[in-house]
mmCIF file of C-alpha atoms and ligand atoms in Angstrom:
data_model
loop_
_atom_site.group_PDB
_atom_site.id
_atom_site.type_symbol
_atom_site.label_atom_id
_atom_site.label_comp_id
_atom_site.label_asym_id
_atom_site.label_seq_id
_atom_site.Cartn_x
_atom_site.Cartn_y
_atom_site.Cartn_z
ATOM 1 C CA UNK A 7 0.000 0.000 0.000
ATOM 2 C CA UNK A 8 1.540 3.237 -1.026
ATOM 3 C CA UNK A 9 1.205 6.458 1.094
ATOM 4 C CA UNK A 10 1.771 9.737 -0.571
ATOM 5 C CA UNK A 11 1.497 13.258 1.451
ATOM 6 C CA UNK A 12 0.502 16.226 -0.058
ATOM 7 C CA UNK A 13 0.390 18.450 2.980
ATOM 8 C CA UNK A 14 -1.702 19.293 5.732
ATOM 9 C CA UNK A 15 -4.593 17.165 5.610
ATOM 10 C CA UNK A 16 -3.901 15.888 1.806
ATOM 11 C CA UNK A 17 -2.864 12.498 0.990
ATOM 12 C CA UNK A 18 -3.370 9.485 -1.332
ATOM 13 C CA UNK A 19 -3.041 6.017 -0.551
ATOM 14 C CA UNK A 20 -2.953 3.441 -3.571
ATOM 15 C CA UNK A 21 -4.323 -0.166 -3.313
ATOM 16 C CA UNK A 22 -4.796 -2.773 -5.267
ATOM 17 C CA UNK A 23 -4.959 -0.613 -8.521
ATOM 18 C CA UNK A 24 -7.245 1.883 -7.099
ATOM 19 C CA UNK A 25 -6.021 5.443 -6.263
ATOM 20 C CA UNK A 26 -7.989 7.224 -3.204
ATOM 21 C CA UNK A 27 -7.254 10.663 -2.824
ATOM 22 C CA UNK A 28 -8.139 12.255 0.858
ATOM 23 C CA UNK A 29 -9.230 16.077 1.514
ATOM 24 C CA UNK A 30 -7.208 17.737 -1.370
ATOM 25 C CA UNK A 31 -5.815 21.490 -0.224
ATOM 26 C CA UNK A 32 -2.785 21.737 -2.309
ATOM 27 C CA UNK A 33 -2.983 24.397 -4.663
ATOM 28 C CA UNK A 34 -3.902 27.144 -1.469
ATOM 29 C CA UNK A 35 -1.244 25.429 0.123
ATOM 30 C CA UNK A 36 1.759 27.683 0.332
ATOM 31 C CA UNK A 37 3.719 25.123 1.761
ATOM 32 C CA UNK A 38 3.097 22.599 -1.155
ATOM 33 C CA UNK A 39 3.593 24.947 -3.970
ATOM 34 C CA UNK A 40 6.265 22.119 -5.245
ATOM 35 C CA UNK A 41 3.145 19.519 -5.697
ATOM 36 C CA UNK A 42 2.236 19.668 -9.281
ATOM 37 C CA UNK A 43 -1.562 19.322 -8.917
ATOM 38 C CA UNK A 44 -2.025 18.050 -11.983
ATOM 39 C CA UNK A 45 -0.334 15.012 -11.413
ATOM 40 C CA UNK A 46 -2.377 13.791 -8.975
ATOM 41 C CA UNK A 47 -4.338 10.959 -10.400
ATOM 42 C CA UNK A 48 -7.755 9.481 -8.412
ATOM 43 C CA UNK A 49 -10.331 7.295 -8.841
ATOM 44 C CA UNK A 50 -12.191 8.117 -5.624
ATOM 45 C CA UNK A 51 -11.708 11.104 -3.220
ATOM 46 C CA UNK A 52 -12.652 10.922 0.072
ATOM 47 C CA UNK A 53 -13.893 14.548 1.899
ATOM 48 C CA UNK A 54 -13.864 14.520 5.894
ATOM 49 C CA UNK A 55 -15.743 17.444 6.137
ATOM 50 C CA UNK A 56 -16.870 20.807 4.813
ATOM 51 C CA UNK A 57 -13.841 23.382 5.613
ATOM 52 C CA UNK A 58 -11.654 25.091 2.584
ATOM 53 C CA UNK A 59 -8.378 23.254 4.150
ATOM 54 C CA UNK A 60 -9.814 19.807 3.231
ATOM 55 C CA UNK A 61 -11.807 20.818 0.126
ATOM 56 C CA UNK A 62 -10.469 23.675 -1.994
ATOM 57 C CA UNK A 63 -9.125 21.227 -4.625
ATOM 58 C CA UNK A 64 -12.062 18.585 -4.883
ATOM 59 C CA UNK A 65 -14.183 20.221 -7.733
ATOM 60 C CA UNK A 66 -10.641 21.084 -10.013
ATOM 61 C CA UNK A 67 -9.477 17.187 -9.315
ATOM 62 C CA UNK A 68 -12.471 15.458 -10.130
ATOM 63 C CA UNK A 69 -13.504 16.904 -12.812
ATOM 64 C CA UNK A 70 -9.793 16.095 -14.200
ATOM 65 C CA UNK A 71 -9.633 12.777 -13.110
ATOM 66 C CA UNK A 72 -13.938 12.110 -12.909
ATOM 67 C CA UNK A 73 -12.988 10.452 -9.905
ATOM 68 C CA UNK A 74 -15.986 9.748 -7.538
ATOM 69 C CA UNK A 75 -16.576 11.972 -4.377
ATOM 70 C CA UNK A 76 -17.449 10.349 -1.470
ATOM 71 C CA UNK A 77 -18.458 12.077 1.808
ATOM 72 C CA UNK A 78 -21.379 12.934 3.860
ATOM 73 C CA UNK A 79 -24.535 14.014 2.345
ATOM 74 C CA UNK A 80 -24.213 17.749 2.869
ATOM 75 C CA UNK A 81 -20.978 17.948 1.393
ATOM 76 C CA UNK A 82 -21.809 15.923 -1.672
ATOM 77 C CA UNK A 83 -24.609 18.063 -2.354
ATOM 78 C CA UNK A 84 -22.995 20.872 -2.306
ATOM 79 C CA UNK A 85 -19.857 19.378 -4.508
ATOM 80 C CA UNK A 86 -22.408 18.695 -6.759
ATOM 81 C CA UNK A 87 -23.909 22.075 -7.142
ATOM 82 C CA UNK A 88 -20.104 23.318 -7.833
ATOM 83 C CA UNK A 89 -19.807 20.642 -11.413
ATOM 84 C CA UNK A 90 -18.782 17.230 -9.558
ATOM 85 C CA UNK A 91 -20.285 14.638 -11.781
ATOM 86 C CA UNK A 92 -19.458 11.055 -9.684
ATOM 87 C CA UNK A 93 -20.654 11.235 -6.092
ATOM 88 C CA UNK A 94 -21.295 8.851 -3.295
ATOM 89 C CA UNK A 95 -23.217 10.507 -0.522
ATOM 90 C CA UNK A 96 -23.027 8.925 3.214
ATOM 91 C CA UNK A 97 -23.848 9.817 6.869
ATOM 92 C CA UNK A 98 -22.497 7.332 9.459
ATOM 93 C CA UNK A 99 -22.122 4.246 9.042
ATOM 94 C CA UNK A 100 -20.862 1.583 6.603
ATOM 95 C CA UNK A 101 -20.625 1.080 2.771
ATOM 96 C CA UNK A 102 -19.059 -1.773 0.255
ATOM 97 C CA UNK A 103 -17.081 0.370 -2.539
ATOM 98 C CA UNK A 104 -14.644 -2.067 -5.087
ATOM 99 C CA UNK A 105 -11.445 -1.070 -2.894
ATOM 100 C CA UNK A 106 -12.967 -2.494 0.610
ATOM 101 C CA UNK A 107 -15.420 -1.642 3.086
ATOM 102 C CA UNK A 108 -15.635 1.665 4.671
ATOM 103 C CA UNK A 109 -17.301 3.054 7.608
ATOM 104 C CA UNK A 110 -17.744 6.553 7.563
ATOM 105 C CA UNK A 111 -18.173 7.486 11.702
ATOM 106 C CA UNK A 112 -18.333 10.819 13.468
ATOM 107 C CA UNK A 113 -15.455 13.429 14.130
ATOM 108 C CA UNK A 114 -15.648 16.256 17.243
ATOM 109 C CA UNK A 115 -15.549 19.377 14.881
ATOM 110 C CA UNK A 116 -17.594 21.476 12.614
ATOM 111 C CA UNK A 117 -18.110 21.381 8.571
ATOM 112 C CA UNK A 118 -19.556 24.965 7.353
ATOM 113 C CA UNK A 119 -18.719 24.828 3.577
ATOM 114 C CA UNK A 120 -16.362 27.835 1.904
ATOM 115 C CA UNK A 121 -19.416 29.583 1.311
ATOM 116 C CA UNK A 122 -21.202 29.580 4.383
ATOM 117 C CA UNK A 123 -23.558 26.803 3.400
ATOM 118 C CA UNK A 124 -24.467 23.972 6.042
ATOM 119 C CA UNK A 125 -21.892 21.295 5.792
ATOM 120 C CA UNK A 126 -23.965 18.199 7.761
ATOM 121 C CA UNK A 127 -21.720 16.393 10.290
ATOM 122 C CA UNK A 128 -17.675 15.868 10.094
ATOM 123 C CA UNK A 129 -16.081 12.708 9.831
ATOM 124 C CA UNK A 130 -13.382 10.224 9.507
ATOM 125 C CA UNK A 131 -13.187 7.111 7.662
ATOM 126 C CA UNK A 132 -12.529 3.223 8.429
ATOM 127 C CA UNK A 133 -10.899 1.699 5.286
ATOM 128 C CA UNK A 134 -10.535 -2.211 5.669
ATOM 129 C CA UNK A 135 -9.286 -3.229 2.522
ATOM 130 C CA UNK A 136 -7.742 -6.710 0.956
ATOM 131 C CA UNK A 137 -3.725 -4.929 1.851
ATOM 132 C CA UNK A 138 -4.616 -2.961 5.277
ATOM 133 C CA UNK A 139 -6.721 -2.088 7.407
ATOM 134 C CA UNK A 140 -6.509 2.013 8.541
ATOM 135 C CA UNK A 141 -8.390 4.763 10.282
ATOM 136 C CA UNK A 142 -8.229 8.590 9.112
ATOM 137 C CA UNK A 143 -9.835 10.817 12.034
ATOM 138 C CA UNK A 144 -10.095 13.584 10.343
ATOM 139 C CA UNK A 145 -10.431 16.970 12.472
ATOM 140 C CA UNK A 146 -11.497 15.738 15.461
ATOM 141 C CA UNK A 147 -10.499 16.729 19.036
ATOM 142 C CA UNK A 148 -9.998 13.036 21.283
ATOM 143 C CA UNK A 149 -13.104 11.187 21.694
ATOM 144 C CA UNK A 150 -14.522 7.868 23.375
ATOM 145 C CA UNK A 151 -16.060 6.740 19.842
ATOM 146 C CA UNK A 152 -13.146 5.727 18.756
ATOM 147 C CA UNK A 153 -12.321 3.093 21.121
ATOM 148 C CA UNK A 154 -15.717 1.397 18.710
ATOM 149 C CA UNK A 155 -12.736 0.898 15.895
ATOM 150 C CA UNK A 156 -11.321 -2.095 17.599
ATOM 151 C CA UNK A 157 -14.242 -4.078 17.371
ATOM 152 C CA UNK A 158 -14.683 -3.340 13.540
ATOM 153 C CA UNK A 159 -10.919 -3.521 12.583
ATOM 154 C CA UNK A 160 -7.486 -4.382 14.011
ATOM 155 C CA UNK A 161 -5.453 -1.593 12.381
ATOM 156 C CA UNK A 162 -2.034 -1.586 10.613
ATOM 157 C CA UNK A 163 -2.136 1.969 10.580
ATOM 158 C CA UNK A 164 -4.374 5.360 11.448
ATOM 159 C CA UNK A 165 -3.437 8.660 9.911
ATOM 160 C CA UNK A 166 -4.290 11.684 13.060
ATOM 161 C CA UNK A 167 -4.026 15.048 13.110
ATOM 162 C CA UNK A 168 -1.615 16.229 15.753
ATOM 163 C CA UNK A 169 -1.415 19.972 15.134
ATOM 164 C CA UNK A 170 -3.857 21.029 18.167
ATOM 165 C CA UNK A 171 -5.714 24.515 18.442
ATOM 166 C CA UNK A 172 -8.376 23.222 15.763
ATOM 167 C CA UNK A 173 -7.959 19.210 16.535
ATOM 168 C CA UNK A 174 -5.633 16.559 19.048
ATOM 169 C CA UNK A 175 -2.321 17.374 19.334
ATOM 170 C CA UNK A 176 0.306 14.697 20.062
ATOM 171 C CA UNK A 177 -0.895 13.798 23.492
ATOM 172 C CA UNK A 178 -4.509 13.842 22.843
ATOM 173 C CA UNK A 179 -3.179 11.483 19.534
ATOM 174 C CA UNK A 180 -1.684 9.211 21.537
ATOM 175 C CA UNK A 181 -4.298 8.652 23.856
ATOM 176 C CA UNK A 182 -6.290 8.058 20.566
ATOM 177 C CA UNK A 183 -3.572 5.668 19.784
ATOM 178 C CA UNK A 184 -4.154 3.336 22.479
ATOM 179 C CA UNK A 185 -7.860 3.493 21.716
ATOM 180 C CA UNK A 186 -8.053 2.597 18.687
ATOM 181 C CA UNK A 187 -5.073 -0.202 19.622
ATOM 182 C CA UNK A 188 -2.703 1.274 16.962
ATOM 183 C CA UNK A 189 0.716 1.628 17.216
ATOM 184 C CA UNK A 190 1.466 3.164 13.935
ATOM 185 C CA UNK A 191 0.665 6.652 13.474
ATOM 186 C CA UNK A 192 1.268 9.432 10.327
ATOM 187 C CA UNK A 193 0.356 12.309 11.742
ATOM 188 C CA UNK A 194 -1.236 15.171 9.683
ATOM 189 C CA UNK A 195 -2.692 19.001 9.955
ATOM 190 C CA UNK A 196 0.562 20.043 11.466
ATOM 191 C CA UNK A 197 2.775 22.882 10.694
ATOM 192 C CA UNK A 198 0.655 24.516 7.685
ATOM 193 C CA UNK A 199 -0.353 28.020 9.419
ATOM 194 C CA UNK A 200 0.830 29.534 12.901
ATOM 195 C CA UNK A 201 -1.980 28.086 15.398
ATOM 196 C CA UNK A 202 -0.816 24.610 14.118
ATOM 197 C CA UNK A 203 3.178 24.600 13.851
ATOM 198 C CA UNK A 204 4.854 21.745 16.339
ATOM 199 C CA UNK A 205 7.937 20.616 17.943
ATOM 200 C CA UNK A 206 8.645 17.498 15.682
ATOM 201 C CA UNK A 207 10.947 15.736 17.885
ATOM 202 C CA UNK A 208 8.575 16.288 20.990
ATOM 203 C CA UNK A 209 6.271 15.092 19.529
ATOM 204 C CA UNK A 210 7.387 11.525 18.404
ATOM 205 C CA UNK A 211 9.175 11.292 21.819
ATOM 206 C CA UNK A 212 5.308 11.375 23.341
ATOM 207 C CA UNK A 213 4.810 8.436 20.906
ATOM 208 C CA UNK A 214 7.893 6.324 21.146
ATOM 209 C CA UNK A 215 7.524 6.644 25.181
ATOM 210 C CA UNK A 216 4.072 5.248 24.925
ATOM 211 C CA UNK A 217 5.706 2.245 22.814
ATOM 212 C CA UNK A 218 4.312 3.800 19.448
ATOM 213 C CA UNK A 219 5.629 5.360 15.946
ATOM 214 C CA UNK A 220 4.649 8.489 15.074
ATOM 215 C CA UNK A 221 5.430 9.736 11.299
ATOM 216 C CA UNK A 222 5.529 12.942 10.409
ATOM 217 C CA UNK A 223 5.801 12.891 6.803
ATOM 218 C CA UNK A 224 7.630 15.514 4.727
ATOM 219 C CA UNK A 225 5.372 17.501 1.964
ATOM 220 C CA UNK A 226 5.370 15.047 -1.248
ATOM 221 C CA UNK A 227 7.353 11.956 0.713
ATOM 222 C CA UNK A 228 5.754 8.514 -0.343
ATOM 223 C CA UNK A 229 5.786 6.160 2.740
ATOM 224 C CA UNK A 230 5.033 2.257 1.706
ATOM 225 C CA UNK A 231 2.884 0.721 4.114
HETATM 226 NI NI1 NI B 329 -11.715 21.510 9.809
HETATM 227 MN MN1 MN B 330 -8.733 21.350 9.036
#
């Protein structure tokens, strides 16, 4: 399984032929200016949630690629409105897509759309798929829900934000760690603006003294899995 990071919240994994793209914000990025957008290939992209830092480059990518949107209802709707063509609306729970099973399950956030418009619930998404099994949060602050995941899935790997101020920082991630019985973490939505930047080596030290990796991948860096 092949992990690519695009920065902040942006990253593709590829599977068994199938390229899922998560919460594209590249282009807006200033920090990813060096990602050629147009390279990015997808045949689904997955959208925690409403806000411009996990959205901006949804409409521009799929209508390139005419890779299918899936997220929650709101969101979809809304994609829609803006020229997506291929959508999969959800709320919570799960779904059978061709590259596994995925449950889509609640995040401790908000999702207003760039426009103002209601963006339904947030979310993050259990993939359990013929390579791995993984968890992305999404923006969430730490919650009991997630210790739920273990009885769906035993993870090989969950992808959590550790920035703070607008989700779980590294202690609150590690605490999610041990919830969701995972000991190997990429951490995301860290660094891009000034509420968010963190001490990288601090940070993996709260991980490696609780027995667990974290990752903290470098904009662009491909991490097999
Ligand atoms: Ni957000
Ligand atoms: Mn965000």
């Amino acid at each position: 399984m092949k992990f690519t990071f695009y920065g902040h919240s942006s990253f593709s994994i590829e599977t068994d032929g199938k390229k899922l793209l998560f919460d594209p914000f590249i282009s807006a990025n200033e920090q990813a200016k060096h990602i050629d957008i147009d390279s990015i290939e997808a045949d689904y992209i997955l959208v925690s949630h409403g806000h411009a830092d996990h959205i901006a480059d949804v409409v521009y990518i799929a209508e390139r690629t005419g890779a299918t949107v899936i997220s929650n209802f709101e969101v979809v709707t809304w994609l829609k409105n803006q020229g997506v063509k291929n959508a999969h609306p959800m709320n919570f729970g799960p779904a059978n897509f061709p590259f596994g099973k995925l449950h889509f399950l609640p995040a401790w956030h908000s999702s207003g759309l760039p426009d103002g418009s209601y963006g339904g619930n947030p979310g993050g998404f259990l993939l359990q798929t013929a390579e791995h099994n993984f968890y992305y949060s999404g923006d969430t602050c730490l919650m009991m829900d997630m210790q739920l995941i273990p009885r769906y899935a035993k993870l090989d790997f969950a992808i959590l934000p550790v920035g703070g101020n607008f989700t779980m920082d590294a202690a609150d991630a590690v605490i999610a760690a041990e919830f969701i019985q995972c000991n190997k973490v990429i951490g995301v939505h860290f660094d891009t603006f000034g509420y968010i930047v963190i001490d990288h080596s601090k940070a993996k030290e709260i991980f490696s003294a609780a027995g667990k990796e974290l990752i903290l991948p470098a904009i662009g860096e491909i991490i097999m899995l």
